[in-house]
């Protein structure tokens, strides 16, 4: 049974300490998770629908998002600002920027830099890119508002994250066995769209797809899940599990196998993009428009500007 979508901070039910612990562990991996890299590739294909060519890009949670090379290919002349949630991940991004040119294809635009998650953001950004990280954020509306402030008018945000259909087979298995929840409460894409609107964004576009992964056995399944993060739900099982419990879990996971004998799990990936709208004038405020600007508006009336 799918859990209800989160619509506010309380409904998220994420433990920030557990999120931080998972991020520290993931920072020790040799590379970003395969699913993150695949989703980054699919999300980068969507950049073709955006006519704006950003001069400055903020790559949020860059190393785990695995989008640096894709963004460099799409916008080779853009200044890139990588934002990382922990010191260890910040060090990974800084090492990637300073690596010798023969060891990796790296961002070569001038003045690229790496910031911490809590550092002040430079304004005037045309693109905030955030791949596969929003589901690990305790307060998404606050982050959307921060992105909106960093963007220039008509700049855009593009993101992906896991949705409520993720690991539905695993949640059903845990529910059948009477175990606590194995996953956090993922946010429905429609709620994400509402959050974008309330944060000042315009024209949000949301969609989703289901990616089904299979493994040769249950042990391989568990190893892969560990590379994707961890269960930061406040209602998760406290403390450590026993080897006997793990062996039972492995047996139960084998029941998820299809006709080919390979256990499978579904991941719902939600995609979204939206533009920062021009500030609206509040009632009672006064504005001044020059005669030349008025003539330009009249000449352009009836034709919608292309972003």
XYZ file of C-alpha atoms in Angstrom:
307
model
C 0.000 0.000 0.000
C 1.369 3.416 -0.939
C 1.840 5.960 1.815
C -0.049 9.268 1.467
C 1.894 12.028 -0.262
C 3.555 14.624 1.908
C 2.084 18.104 1.704
C 3.925 19.924 4.489
C 7.038 19.764 6.621
C 5.415 17.679 9.350
C 4.223 15.048 6.869
C 7.743 14.524 5.555
C 8.829 12.931 8.827
C 12.529 12.926 7.932
C 15.256 12.597 10.525
C 17.976 15.170 9.651
C 20.579 13.187 11.619
C 19.871 10.056 9.568
C 19.998 12.058 6.321
C 23.392 13.466 7.294
C 24.702 10.001 8.186
C 23.622 8.620 4.803
C 25.286 11.534 2.988
C 28.556 10.975 4.859
C 28.500 7.312 3.864
C 27.677 8.041 0.224
C 30.560 10.533 0.057
C 32.964 7.613 0.536
C 31.704 5.800 -2.574
C 33.892 5.601 -5.659
C 31.196 7.228 -7.796
C 27.639 8.524 -7.680
C 24.871 5.873 -7.655
C 24.015 4.324 -11.016
C 20.375 5.405 -10.762
C 21.416 9.011 -10.123
C 23.659 8.955 -13.181
C 20.927 7.472 -15.358
C 18.303 9.979 -14.196
C 20.792 12.837 -14.772
C 21.206 11.637 -18.354
C 17.443 11.569 -18.878
C 16.969 14.954 -17.270
C 19.709 16.493 -19.421
C 17.775 15.442 -22.525
C 15.001 17.790 -21.359
C 17.298 20.810 -21.518
C 16.694 20.862 -25.282
C 13.173 22.272 -24.720
C 14.587 25.346 -22.911
C 15.746 28.103 -25.266
C 17.483 30.144 -22.599
C 21.265 29.558 -22.529
C 22.376 30.119 -18.943
C 25.513 32.136 -18.219
C 25.517 30.894 -14.597
C 24.376 27.505 -13.327
C 23.918 26.306 -9.756
C 24.400 22.532 -9.538
C 22.754 21.525 -6.245
C 24.269 18.533 -4.429
C 26.500 18.221 -7.434
C 28.651 15.163 -6.769
C 25.807 12.771 -5.936
C 23.689 14.335 -8.684
C 26.237 13.281 -11.300
C 25.277 16.026 -13.740
C 28.491 18.086 -14.010
C 29.665 16.674 -17.332
C 26.168 16.814 -18.809
C 25.826 20.466 -17.851
C 29.287 21.197 -19.250
C 28.264 19.665 -22.556
C 25.004 21.622 -22.644
C 26.459 24.973 -21.490
C 30.249 24.935 -21.987
C 30.648 28.692 -21.468
C 28.538 28.940 -18.299
C 29.938 29.630 -14.862
C 29.124 26.677 -12.616
C 28.509 26.857 -8.870
C 28.398 23.463 -7.181
C 26.548 23.371 -3.840
C 27.230 20.454 -1.510
C 25.403 19.407 1.700
C 28.403 18.101 3.708
C 32.128 18.902 3.997
C 33.048 15.490 2.566
C 30.903 15.982 -0.532
C 32.225 19.510 -0.907
C 35.736 18.047 -0.929
C 34.716 15.571 -3.645
C 33.438 18.390 -5.875
C 36.506 20.545 -5.212
C 38.758 17.628 -6.133
C 36.824 17.121 -9.370
C 37.254 20.784 -10.315
C 40.989 20.723 -9.649
C 41.710 17.351 -11.262
C 44.247 17.330 -14.143
C 42.621 17.660 -17.521
C 43.878 14.241 -18.649
C 42.255 12.377 -15.716
C 38.671 13.564 -16.208
C 36.532 15.700 -18.447
C 35.855 18.622 -16.174
C 34.126 21.955 -16.252
C 36.459 24.452 -17.920
C 34.453 27.686 -17.761
C 36.156 30.400 -15.685
C 35.317 31.223 -12.070
C 33.602 27.908 -11.256
C 33.442 27.267 -7.508
C 32.064 24.986 -4.797
C 29.883 26.194 -1.916
C 28.433 24.585 1.172
C 24.693 24.077 1.480
C 24.374 26.932 3.969
C 26.610 29.453 2.177
C 25.113 32.605 0.623
C 24.218 32.130 -3.021
C 25.167 34.575 -5.762
C 22.199 36.121 -7.517
C 21.499 36.398 -11.195
C 21.590 32.643 -11.845
C 19.774 31.410 -14.948
C 19.547 27.719 -13.999
C 19.308 25.792 -10.736
C 19.872 22.104 -11.500
C 19.059 19.572 -8.740
C 19.177 15.902 -9.645
C 17.872 13.180 -7.322
C 18.210 15.084 -4.047
C 14.891 16.726 -3.191
C 13.480 13.557 -1.587
C 16.244 13.862 1.070
C 15.346 17.469 1.975
C 13.505 18.042 5.249
C 11.859 21.318 4.147
C 11.359 21.474 0.345
C 9.279 24.715 0.359
C 12.099 26.572 2.126
C 14.580 25.282 -0.452
C 12.309 26.299 -3.343
C 12.107 29.808 -1.897
C 15.894 29.935 -1.665
C 16.263 28.844 -5.280
C 13.724 31.442 -6.376
C 15.736 34.208 -4.713
C 18.950 33.060 -6.405
C 17.421 33.012 -9.889
C 17.224 35.916 -12.290
C 13.816 36.750 -13.730
C 13.039 34.118 -16.394
C 15.751 31.879 -14.979
C 14.570 28.329 -14.377
C 14.892 25.429 -11.985
C 15.075 21.838 -13.199
C 15.024 18.941 -10.775
C 14.285 15.259 -10.318
C 13.532 13.214 -7.213
C 11.961 9.986 -6.049
C 8.164 9.888 -5.839
C 5.629 7.911 -3.739
C 5.636 4.927 -6.097
C 9.264 4.208 -5.189
C 9.899 0.791 -3.619
C 6.181 0.080 -3.357
C 6.903 -3.678 -3.416
C 9.287 -3.332 -0.473
C 6.771 -1.248 1.504
C 4.066 -3.847 0.870
C 6.399 -6.611 2.035
C 7.233 -4.769 5.268
C 3.569 -4.040 5.887
C 2.653 -7.705 5.404
C 5.293 -8.745 7.927
C 4.271 -6.071 10.436
C 7.640 -4.307 10.277
C 8.123 -0.516 10.537
C 8.338 1.519 7.321
C 11.410 0.832 5.126
C 11.311 4.168 3.280
C 10.601 7.834 3.991
C 7.374 9.443 2.843
C 8.113 10.628 -0.700
C 6.311 13.720 -2.031
C 3.781 13.484 -4.845
C 4.710 15.481 -7.948
C 1.466 17.484 -7.819
C 2.327 18.670 -4.316
C 5.770 19.662 -5.567
C 4.119 21.736 -8.288
C 1.949 23.486 -5.692
C 5.037 24.223 -3.591
C 6.747 25.775 -6.614
C 3.792 28.083 -7.221
C 3.638 29.150 -3.586
C 7.390 29.899 -3.715
C 6.918 32.358 -6.578
C 7.701 30.176 -9.587
C 5.655 30.293 -12.773
C 4.620 27.668 -15.332
C 5.655 24.582 -13.333
C 5.706 21.421 -15.410
C 5.765 18.080 -13.583
C 5.814 14.535 -14.870
C 7.025 11.145 -13.743
C 8.126 7.744 -14.942
C 8.580 4.344 -13.332
C 12.041 2.778 -13.578
C 12.088 -0.913 -12.650
C 15.411 -2.432 -11.632
C 16.164 -6.142 -11.328
C 19.004 -7.975 -9.632
C 20.438 -11.501 -9.841
C 19.549 -12.166 -6.184
C 18.317 -10.526 -2.987
C 21.831 -9.850 -1.672
C 22.665 -7.811 -4.782
C 19.381 -5.926 -4.355
C 20.285 -4.918 -0.788
C 23.784 -3.827 -1.828
C 22.345 -1.542 -4.514
C 19.757 -0.039 -2.181
C 22.527 0.877 0.224
C 24.263 2.896 -2.515
C 21.095 4.990 -3.001
C 20.959 6.408 0.516
C 19.152 5.180 3.603
C 15.841 5.146 5.416
C 15.626 8.459 7.281
C 11.983 8.104 8.293
C 11.387 8.918 11.959
C 9.206 5.782 12.242
C 11.943 3.430 11.044
C 13.176 0.579 13.253
C 15.410 1.989 16.006
C 18.786 0.398 16.615
C 20.510 -2.415 14.756
C 18.980 -5.557 13.258
C 20.311 -9.055 13.914
C 21.931 -11.391 11.347
C 18.930 -13.696 11.770
C 16.567 -10.851 10.797
C 18.730 -10.085 7.746
C 18.565 -13.688 6.595
C 14.774 -13.592 6.852
C 14.700 -10.352 4.883
C 16.775 -11.962 2.144
C 14.356 -14.893 1.953
C 11.363 -12.553 1.792
C 12.997 -10.430 -0.923
C 13.343 -13.496 -3.103
C 9.535 -13.484 -3.271
C 9.801 -10.328 -5.377
C 11.365 -12.325 -8.203
C 9.590 -12.532 -11.528
C 9.455 -15.398 -14.006
C 13.164 -14.903 -14.699
C 14.036 -15.483 -11.058
C 15.345 -11.952 -10.557
C 13.877 -9.825 -7.734
C 12.619 -6.451 -8.974
C 11.749 -3.085 -7.440
C 10.074 -0.025 -8.930
C 11.367 3.529 -8.570
C 9.082 6.457 -9.349
C 11.163 9.339 -10.681
C 9.472 12.746 -10.690
C 10.768 15.524 -12.950
C 9.973 19.195 -12.639
C 10.923 22.541 -14.084
C 9.604 26.053 -13.556
C 10.596 29.662 -14.275
C 11.096 32.539 -11.910
C 8.380 35.040 -12.687
C 8.807 38.804 -12.668
C 7.718 40.325 -9.329
C 4.079 41.362 -9.294
C 3.150 44.875 -8.255
C 1.068 44.933 -5.082
C -2.175 46.902 -5.066
C -1.712 50.555 -4.186
C 1.918 50.731 -5.295
C 3.037 53.227 -7.885
C 5.146 52.457 -10.915
C 6.614 54.580 -13.675
C 6.965 53.462 -17.292
C 8.798 55.530 -19.870
C 7.131 56.527 -23.128
C 9.633 54.428 -25.081
C 8.878 51.378 -22.938
C 5.166 51.930 -23.456
C 5.665 52.033 -27.222
C 7.697 48.827 -27.050
C 4.970 47.085 -25.054
C 2.319 48.189 -27.501
C 4.394 46.954 -30.452
C 4.933 43.612 -28.718
C 1.357 43.125 -27.530
C -0.149 39.940 -28.783
C 3.148 38.120 -29.162
C 4.319 35.994 -26.251
C 8.048 36.229 -25.526
C 10.001 33.023 -26.058
C 12.186 31.973 -23.188
